[in-house]
mmCIF file of C-alpha atoms in Angstrom:
data_model
loop_
_atom_site.group_PDB
_atom_site.id
_atom_site.type_symbol
_atom_site.label_atom_id
_atom_site.label_comp_id
_atom_site.label_asym_id
_atom_site.label_seq_id
_atom_site.Cartn_x
_atom_site.Cartn_y
_atom_site.Cartn_z
ATOM 1 C CA MET A 1 108.240 259.570 -26.044
ATOM 2 C CA SER A 2 108.584 258.813 -22.649
ATOM 3 C CA SER A 3 106.066 258.328 -20.258
ATOM 4 C CA SER A 4 105.208 260.790 -18.598
ATOM 5 C CA SER A 5 102.159 262.579 -16.571
ATOM 6 C CA VAL A 6 101.715 265.979 -18.871
ATOM 7 C CA SER A 7 98.861 266.028 -21.411
ATOM 8 C CA GLY A 8 101.386 266.970 -24.834
ATOM 9 C CA PHE A 9 98.290 270.067 -25.178
ATOM 10 C CA GLN A 10 97.185 272.953 -23.783
ATOM 11 C CA ARG A 11 93.411 272.168 -24.518
ATOM 12 C CA PRO A 12 93.411 268.491 -24.878
ATOM 13 C CA ARG A 13 90.088 266.768 -26.119
ATOM 14 C CA LEU A 14 89.313 264.869 -22.570
ATOM 15 C CA VAL A 15 86.686 262.282 -22.981
ATOM 16 C CA ALA A 16 82.720 262.537 -23.441
ATOM 17 C CA THR A 17 80.700 259.772 -24.097
ATOM 18 C CA LYS A 18 82.054 256.729 -23.264
ATOM 19 C CA LEU A 19 79.705 253.545 -23.835
ATOM 20 C CA LEU A 20 80.964 249.884 -24.566
ATOM 21 C CA ALA A 21 79.631 248.476 -27.956
ATOM 22 C CA ARG A 22 77.785 245.157 -27.385
ATOM 23 C CA PRO A 23 77.212 241.955 -29.709
ATOM 24 C CA GLN A 24 73.631 242.361 -32.524
ATOM 25 C CA ARG A 25 72.625 240.534 -35.004
ATOM 26 C CA GLU A 26 72.930 242.551 -38.892
ATOM 27 C CA GLY A 27 72.978 241.615 -42.629
ATOM 28 C CA GLN A 28 72.706 237.967 -42.963
ATOM 29 C CA GLY A 29 73.847 235.796 -39.877
ATOM 30 C CA ALA A 30 77.117 238.819 -39.673
ATOM 31 C CA VAL A 31 77.761 239.774 -35.622
ATOM 32 C CA VAL A 32 78.493 243.206 -35.408
ATOM 33 C CA ARG A 33 79.576 246.058 -32.023
ATOM 34 C CA ARG A 34 77.484 249.550 -33.316
ATOM 35 C CA THR A 35 79.052 252.053 -31.184
ATOM 36 C CA ILE A 36 77.526 254.747 -34.160
ATOM 37 C CA GLY A 37 73.942 254.136 -35.381
ATOM 38 C CA ARG A 38 72.541 253.020 -31.937
ATOM 39 C CA HIS A 39 69.632 255.352 -29.790
ATOM 40 C CA GLU A 40 72.320 256.065 -26.939
ATOM 41 C CA LEU A 41 75.016 257.821 -29.498
ATOM 42 C CA LYS A 42 72.862 258.072 -32.675
ATOM 43 C CA TYR A 43 75.154 260.536 -34.968
ATOM 44 C CA VAL A 44 78.470 262.643 -34.418
ATOM 45 C CA ASP A 45 78.554 264.653 -37.177
ATOM 46 C CA PRO A 46 79.308 264.592 -40.181
ATOM 47 C CA PHE A 47 79.678 260.025 -38.386
ATOM 48 C CA LEU A 48 76.389 258.404 -39.278
ATOM 49 C CA MET A 49 77.732 254.604 -38.218
ATOM 50 C CA MET A 50 80.191 252.366 -37.477
ATOM 51 C CA ASP A 51 80.529 249.067 -37.346
ATOM 52 C CA GLU A 52 82.980 246.718 -35.566
ATOM 53 C CA PHE A 53 81.579 242.982 -37.686
ATOM 54 C CA ALA A 54 82.677 239.150 -37.784
ATOM 55 C CA VAL A 55 80.845 237.002 -40.876
ATOM 56 C CA SER A 56 80.787 234.392 -42.150
ATOM 57 C CA PRO A 57 80.501 232.141 -45.154
ATOM 58 C CA PRO A 58 77.185 232.102 -46.388
ATOM 59 C CA GLY A 59 76.263 235.093 -44.212
ATOM 60 C CA GLY A 60 76.383 238.512 -45.062
ATOM 61 C CA PHE A 61 75.241 241.560 -46.511
ATOM 62 C CA PRO A 62 73.157 240.352 -49.381
ATOM 63 C CA ASP A 63 71.496 242.911 -51.931
ATOM 64 C CA HIS A 64 71.208 245.644 -50.915
ATOM 65 C CA PRO A 65 71.305 250.445 -51.645
ATOM 66 C CA HIS A 66 72.334 253.072 -50.423
ATOM 67 C CA ARG A 67 72.399 257.238 -50.748
ATOM 68 C CA GLY A 68 73.045 260.581 -49.534
ATOM 69 C CA PHE A 69 76.755 259.450 -47.976
ATOM 70 C CA GLU A 70 80.122 257.332 -47.998
ATOM 71 C CA THR A 71 80.895 253.886 -46.725
ATOM 72 C CA VAL A 72 84.242 253.485 -45.503
ATOM 73 C CA THR A 73 85.511 249.011 -44.958
ATOM 74 C CA TYR A 74 89.519 248.013 -43.419
ATOM 75 C CA MET A 75 89.316 244.655 -42.583
ATOM 76 C CA PHE A 76 90.997 243.705 -40.076
ATOM 77 C CA GLN A 77 91.628 239.419 -41.212
ATOM 78 C CA GLY A 78 90.095 237.485 -44.431
ATOM 79 C CA GLY A 79 88.234 239.766 -46.739
ATOM 80 C CA ILE A 80 85.260 241.373 -48.554
ATOM 81 C CA THR A 81 84.006 241.029 -52.138
ATOM 82 C CA HIS A 82 81.715 243.649 -53.181
ATOM 83 C CA GLN A 83 79.708 244.053 -56.402
ATOM 84 C CA ASP A 84 77.520 246.233 -57.479
ATOM 85 C CA PHE A 85 75.117 247.158 -60.519
ATOM 86 C CA ALA A 86 77.024 249.720 -62.132
ATOM 87 C CA GLY A 87 79.658 245.868 -63.022
ATOM 88 C CA HIS A 88 82.056 247.200 -59.953
ATOM 89 C CA LYS A 89 83.349 244.149 -58.409
ATOM 90 C CA GLY A 90 86.354 243.539 -56.143
ATOM 91 C CA THR A 91 87.499 241.641 -52.983
ATOM 92 C CA ILE A 92 89.925 243.602 -50.341
ATOM 93 C CA HIS A 93 91.346 241.715 -47.990
ATOM 94 C CA GLY A 94 93.657 242.552 -43.947
ATOM 95 C CA GLY A 95 94.310 246.164 -44.249
ATOM 96 C CA GLU A 96 93.433 246.651 -47.098
ATOM 97 C CA VAL A 97 90.432 249.761 -47.205
ATOM 98 C CA GLN A 98 87.697 250.465 -50.079
ATOM 99 C CA TRP A 99 86.359 253.946 -49.503
ATOM 100 C CA MET A 100 82.940 254.647 -50.969
ATOM 101 C CA THR A 101 80.829 257.176 -52.447
ATOM 102 C CA ALA A 102 77.031 256.044 -53.163
ATOM 103 C CA GLY A 103 75.487 260.127 -53.454
ATOM 104 C CA ARG A 104 73.297 259.333 -55.964
ATOM 105 C CA GLY A 105 72.113 255.350 -55.351
ATOM 106 C CA ILE A 106 74.156 252.619 -55.857
ATOM 107 C CA VAL A 107 73.128 248.243 -54.848
ATOM 108 C CA HIS A 108 75.465 246.701 -54.038
ATOM 109 C CA SER A 109 77.006 243.233 -52.276
ATOM 110 C CA GLU A 110 79.139 242.885 -50.034
ATOM 111 C CA MET A 111 79.819 239.000 -48.520
ATOM 112 C CA PRO A 112 82.862 236.578 -47.296
ATOM 113 C CA ALA A 113 85.257 236.587 -50.011
ATOM 114 C CA GLY A 114 86.292 232.479 -49.006
ATOM 115 C CA GLU A 115 85.985 230.254 -45.969
ATOM 116 C CA GLY A 116 86.673 231.237 -42.216
ATOM 117 C CA THR A 117 85.805 233.892 -39.995
ATOM 118 C CA HIS A 118 86.353 238.070 -41.890
ATOM 119 C CA THR A 119 86.565 241.049 -39.577
ATOM 120 C CA GLY A 120 86.514 244.523 -40.118
ATOM 121 C CA LEU A 121 84.731 248.424 -39.399
ATOM 122 C CA GLN A 122 82.559 249.521 -41.601
ATOM 123 C CA LEU A 123 81.622 253.480 -41.260
ATOM 124 C CA TRP A 124 79.376 255.124 -43.332
ATOM 125 C CA ILE A 125 80.266 259.871 -43.265
ATOM 126 C CA ASN A 126 77.523 262.485 -44.865
ATOM 127 C CA LEU A 127 77.816 263.836 -47.822
ATOM 128 C CA SER A 128 76.199 267.790 -47.262
ATOM 129 C CA SER A 129 73.648 268.604 -48.600
ATOM 130 C CA LYS A 130 75.289 269.726 -52.482
ATOM 131 C CA ASP A 131 76.840 266.146 -52.560
ATOM 132 C CA LYS A 132 74.349 263.852 -52.158
ATOM 133 C CA MET A 133 73.421 263.261 -55.610
ATOM 134 C CA ILE A 134 76.809 262.794 -57.048
ATOM 135 C CA GLU A 135 78.111 259.837 -59.620
ATOM 136 C CA PRO A 136 79.227 257.279 -57.502
ATOM 137 C CA ARG A 137 83.081 256.608 -56.979
ATOM 138 C CA TYR A 138 85.663 254.578 -55.685
ATOM 139 C CA GLN A 139 88.943 254.998 -53.887
ATOM 140 C CA GLU A 140 90.728 251.090 -52.709
ATOM 141 C CA LEU A 141 93.544 251.627 -50.949
ATOM 142 C CA ARG A 142 95.832 247.819 -51.103
ATOM 143 C CA LYS A 143 97.922 247.261 -48.143
ATOM 144 C CA ASP A 144 101.165 248.975 -49.649
ATOM 145 C CA GLU A 145 99.322 251.884 -50.263
ATOM 146 C CA ILE A 146 97.908 252.778 -46.324
ATOM 147 C CA PRO A 147 101.588 255.203 -45.199
ATOM 148 C CA GLU A 148 102.634 253.834 -42.077
ATOM 149 C CA ALA A 149 104.715 255.296 -40.087
ATOM 150 C CA GLU A 150 106.340 254.785 -36.323
ATOM 151 C CA GLU A 151 108.499 256.660 -33.536
ATOM 152 C CA GLY A 152 108.618 256.454 -29.739
ATOM 153 C CA GLY A 153 107.341 252.351 -29.875
ATOM 154 C CA VAL A 154 104.271 253.936 -31.728
ATOM 155 C CA LYS A 155 103.066 252.794 -34.838
ATOM 156 C CA VAL A 156 100.134 254.596 -37.220
ATOM 157 C CA LYS A 157 98.537 253.362 -40.798
ATOM 158 C CA VAL A 158 97.613 257.130 -42.255
ATOM 159 C CA ILE A 159 93.928 255.586 -43.741
ATOM 160 C CA ALA A 160 93.192 259.527 -44.086
ATOM 161 C CA GLY A 161 94.107 262.821 -42.842
ATOM 162 C CA GLU A 162 97.779 263.093 -41.664
ATOM 163 C CA ALA A 163 100.106 261.878 -38.815
ATOM 164 C CA MET A 164 103.616 261.578 -37.810
ATOM 165 C CA GLY A 165 104.562 263.498 -41.464
ATOM 166 C CA VAL A 166 102.693 261.224 -43.548
ATOM 167 C CA GLN A 167 99.831 261.713 -45.009
ATOM 168 C CA SER A 168 96.865 259.332 -46.784
ATOM 169 C CA PRO A 169 96.135 259.976 -50.643
ATOM 170 C CA VAL A 170 93.250 258.949 -50.244
ATOM 171 C CA TYR A 171 90.216 262.355 -51.267
ATOM 172 C CA THR A 172 87.373 263.135 -48.620
ATOM 173 C CA ARG A 173 84.100 265.008 -49.360
ATOM 174 C CA THR A 174 83.492 265.293 -46.457
ATOM 175 C CA PRO A 175 87.114 265.887 -44.786
ATOM 176 C CA THR A 176 88.253 263.398 -42.452
ATOM 177 C CA MET A 177 91.145 261.727 -40.077
ATOM 178 C CA TYR A 178 90.892 257.550 -40.170
ATOM 179 C CA LEU A 179 93.875 256.787 -37.939
ATOM 180 C CA ASP A 180 94.767 253.372 -36.850
ATOM 181 C CA PHE A 181 97.443 253.104 -33.977
ATOM 182 C CA ILE A 182 99.807 250.822 -31.887
ATOM 183 C CA LEU A 183 101.163 251.664 -28.918
ATOM 184 C CA LYS A 184 104.148 249.470 -27.294
ATOM 185 C CA PRO A 185 103.110 249.089 -23.960
ATOM 186 C CA ASN A 186 103.925 252.090 -21.833
ATOM 187 C CA SER A 187 104.545 254.187 -24.473
ATOM 188 C CA GLU A 188 102.211 256.701 -24.888
ATOM 189 C CA TYR A 189 101.669 259.553 -28.586
ATOM 190 C CA HIS A 190 99.817 263.592 -28.454
ATOM 191 C CA GLN A 191 97.919 263.423 -32.230
ATOM 192 C CA ARG A 192 96.768 266.179 -32.742
ATOM 193 C CA ILE A 193 93.411 267.128 -34.719
ATOM 194 C CA PRO A 194 91.655 270.109 -36.267
ATOM 195 C CA GLU A 195 89.936 271.847 -33.800
ATOM 196 C CA SER A 196 86.887 272.262 -36.546
ATOM 197 C CA TYR A 197 86.473 268.090 -36.038
ATOM 198 C CA ASN A 198 84.979 266.056 -34.146
ATOM 199 C CA ALA A 199 86.214 262.726 -33.688
ATOM 200 C CA PHE A 200 86.218 259.498 -30.972
ATOM 201 C CA VAL A 201 88.739 256.426 -30.662
ATOM 202 C CA TYR A 202 86.978 252.937 -30.871
ATOM 203 C CA VAL A 203 89.256 251.614 -29.241
ATOM 204 C CA ILE A 204 90.559 247.560 -30.858
ATOM 205 C CA LYS A 205 92.360 245.563 -28.581
ATOM 206 C CA GLY A 206 94.213 246.237 -25.202
ATOM 207 C CA GLU A 207 92.569 249.350 -22.057
ATOM 208 C CA GLY A 208 94.796 252.794 -22.959
ATOM 209 C CA VAL A 209 94.517 256.219 -21.002
ATOM 210 C CA PHE A 210 92.382 258.219 -23.615
ATOM 211 C CA GLY A 211 92.973 262.196 -23.101
ATOM 212 C CA SER A 212 93.728 262.733 -19.583
ATOM 213 C CA ARG A 213 96.210 260.851 -17.771
ATOM 214 C CA HIS A 214 93.564 261.411 -14.830
ATOM 215 C CA SER A 215 90.715 259.422 -16.576
ATOM 216 C CA SER A 216 89.680 255.814 -16.013
ATOM 217 C CA PRO A 217 91.070 253.431 -18.410
ATOM 218 C CA ALA A 218 89.265 251.991 -22.029
ATOM 219 C CA GLU A 219 89.238 248.676 -22.706
ATOM 220 C CA ALA A 220 88.237 246.731 -26.723
ATOM 221 C CA HIS A 221 85.107 247.548 -27.803
ATOM 222 C CA HIS A 222 84.113 251.002 -26.373
ATOM 223 C CA ILE A 223 84.532 253.743 -28.291
ATOM 224 C CA LEU A 224 84.930 257.370 -26.320
ATOM 225 C CA VAL A 225 83.046 260.365 -28.190
ATOM 226 C CA LEU A 226 86.174 263.079 -27.519
ATOM 227 C CA GLY A 227 85.261 266.900 -26.221
ATOM 228 C CA GLU A 228 87.305 270.116 -27.525
ATOM 229 C CA GLY A 229 90.695 270.427 -28.056
ATOM 230 C CA GLU A 230 93.103 270.650 -29.832
ATOM 231 C CA GLY A 231 94.636 267.449 -30.247
ATOM 232 C CA LEU A 232 94.127 263.987 -28.403
ATOM 233 C CA SER A 233 96.443 262.722 -25.627
ATOM 234 C CA VAL A 234 97.333 258.219 -25.405
ATOM 235 C CA TRP A 235 98.907 256.857 -22.687
ATOM 236 C CA ASN A 236 99.237 252.697 -22.282
ATOM 237 C CA GLU A 237 100.217 252.294 -19.143
ATOM 238 C CA SER A 238 100.997 248.333 -19.780
ATOM 239 C CA ASN A 239 103.559 246.033 -19.168
ATOM 240 C CA SER A 240 103.060 243.980 -21.808
ATOM 241 C CA GLN A 241 100.293 244.730 -24.016
ATOM 242 C CA PRO A 242 100.170 246.388 -27.220
ATOM 243 C CA LEU A 243 97.311 249.047 -27.800
ATOM 244 C CA ARG A 244 95.849 249.516 -30.603
ATOM 245 C CA PHE A 245 92.815 251.775 -31.490
ATOM 246 C CA VAL A 246 91.396 253.612 -34.273
ATOM 247 C CA LEU A 247 91.141 257.933 -33.598
ATOM 248 C CA VAL A 248 88.885 259.556 -36.165
ATOM 249 C CA GLY A 249 87.330 262.997 -37.014
ATOM 250 C CA GLY A 250 85.493 264.768 -39.083
ATOM 251 C CA GLN A 251 84.305 268.743 -39.787
ATOM 252 C CA PRO A 252 80.879 268.821 -38.792
ATOM 253 C CA LEU A 253 78.254 269.229 -41.834
ATOM 254 C CA ASN A 254 75.985 271.435 -39.086
ATOM 255 C CA GLU A 255 72.862 270.012 -41.558
ATOM 256 C CA PRO A 256 69.392 268.035 -40.537
ATOM 257 C CA VAL A 257 70.383 264.306 -40.879
ATOM 258 C CA VAL A 258 66.842 262.909 -42.146
ATOM 259 C CA GLN A 259 67.327 258.504 -42.367
ATOM 260 C CA HIS A 260 65.878 255.445 -43.494
ATOM 261 C CA GLY A 261 67.680 252.880 -43.083
ATOM 262 C CA PRO A 262 70.048 253.104 -45.997
ATOM 263 C CA PHE A 263 68.969 256.597 -47.446
ATOM 264 C CA VAL A 264 70.565 259.078 -45.353
ATOM 265 C CA MET A 265 69.540 262.908 -47.005
ATOM 266 C CA ASN A 266 67.916 266.452 -45.608
ATOM 267 C CA THR A 267 64.528 266.330 -45.610
ATOM 268 C CA GLN A 268 61.249 263.170 -45.791
ATOM 269 C CA ALA A 269 60.574 264.593 -48.819
ATOM 270 C CA GLU A 270 63.308 264.021 -49.683
ATOM 271 C CA ILE A 271 63.367 261.014 -48.657
ATOM 272 C CA GLU A 272 59.722 259.512 -49.627
ATOM 273 C CA LYS A 273 61.592 260.821 -53.559
ATOM 274 C CA THR A 274 64.481 258.573 -52.517
ATOM 275 C CA PHE A 275 62.123 255.394 -51.994
ATOM 276 C CA GLN A 276 60.426 256.261 -55.602
ATOM 277 C CA ASP A 277 63.709 256.752 -57.129
ATOM 278 C CA TYR A 278 64.599 252.875 -56.157
ATOM 279 C CA TYR A 279 60.633 251.464 -57.140
ATOM 280 C CA HIS A 280 61.340 253.360 -60.215
ATOM 281 C CA GLY A 281 64.224 253.306 -61.701
ATOM 282 C CA ARG A 282 65.408 256.512 -61.627
ATOM 283 C CA ASN A 283 68.033 259.794 -61.343
ATOM 284 C CA GLY A 284 70.645 257.073 -59.861
ATOM 285 C CA PHE A 285 68.234 253.269 -59.128
ATOM 286 C CA GLU A 286 67.985 252.565 -63.800
ATOM 287 C CA MET A 287 69.684 249.550 -62.607
ATOM 288 C CA ALA A 288 68.706 248.540 -59.081
ATOM 289 C CA MET A 289 64.890 245.974 -60.548
ATOM 290 C CA LYS A 290 67.284 244.179 -63.321
ATOM 291 C CA TRP A 291 70.281 243.928 -61.378
ATOM 292 C CA SER A 292 71.686 241.006 -58.797
ATOM 293 C CA SER A 293 74.914 240.199 -57.024
ATOM 294 C CA ASN A 294 76.710 236.369 -58.216
#
């Protein structure tokens, strides 16, 4: 779309919160930039956590459990090998996605596949109370399985949801959109977002103006939580540098959230029961004490 000073919406979504994600240590020798799930931004319903990660061997994320939510891993560079106590094993590489529904329980590892630095994003999406104890499942998308579209100097990869008339094949139990945009210099785009969704932007590369043409620019490693409205307007005002960001939105669950590390339930009693299930190997964790990754 050609450059203009006007938003594409009567009620555009403006930036309500802007935070810089600073590097911190996580797992075993990994470095993450945490946006959601930190002191200043605990929760953007239904999103529990968002990390941009960088990890090199021998570091990684060794054996650990989950219950009550989904993890979405989107690789930028390198690869991550996942294996779990149910026998599932696989590697996703740059531009590929694993959408894991932990449900009632998973113990798994996520380790770098080969030498060098491996980078990407991991998003945690809460499950509603009725879905927290479902059986685990996986959806893995190779690069050629992620729909792409392009118009007016703007390119999008549709990881979940819909954009530019193309739709992702991913089934989102908690309704979710997850779009990876690249805007060429001096381009703009206006993306509609379901009005019931909460939504945020994470800037990966470059600098852009979001929400209103009069907003201050946002640079890489910033999260922008959006207010209510019809959609997001974005401008790349650079004459030479592309802008890359992800736009993520989801239907809020409006349920209580009680989290203890990798367990996310609705009540403290359910968290205590989860610990009992994990340590005693029951209700989804039957193989937990007998298994370790290679």
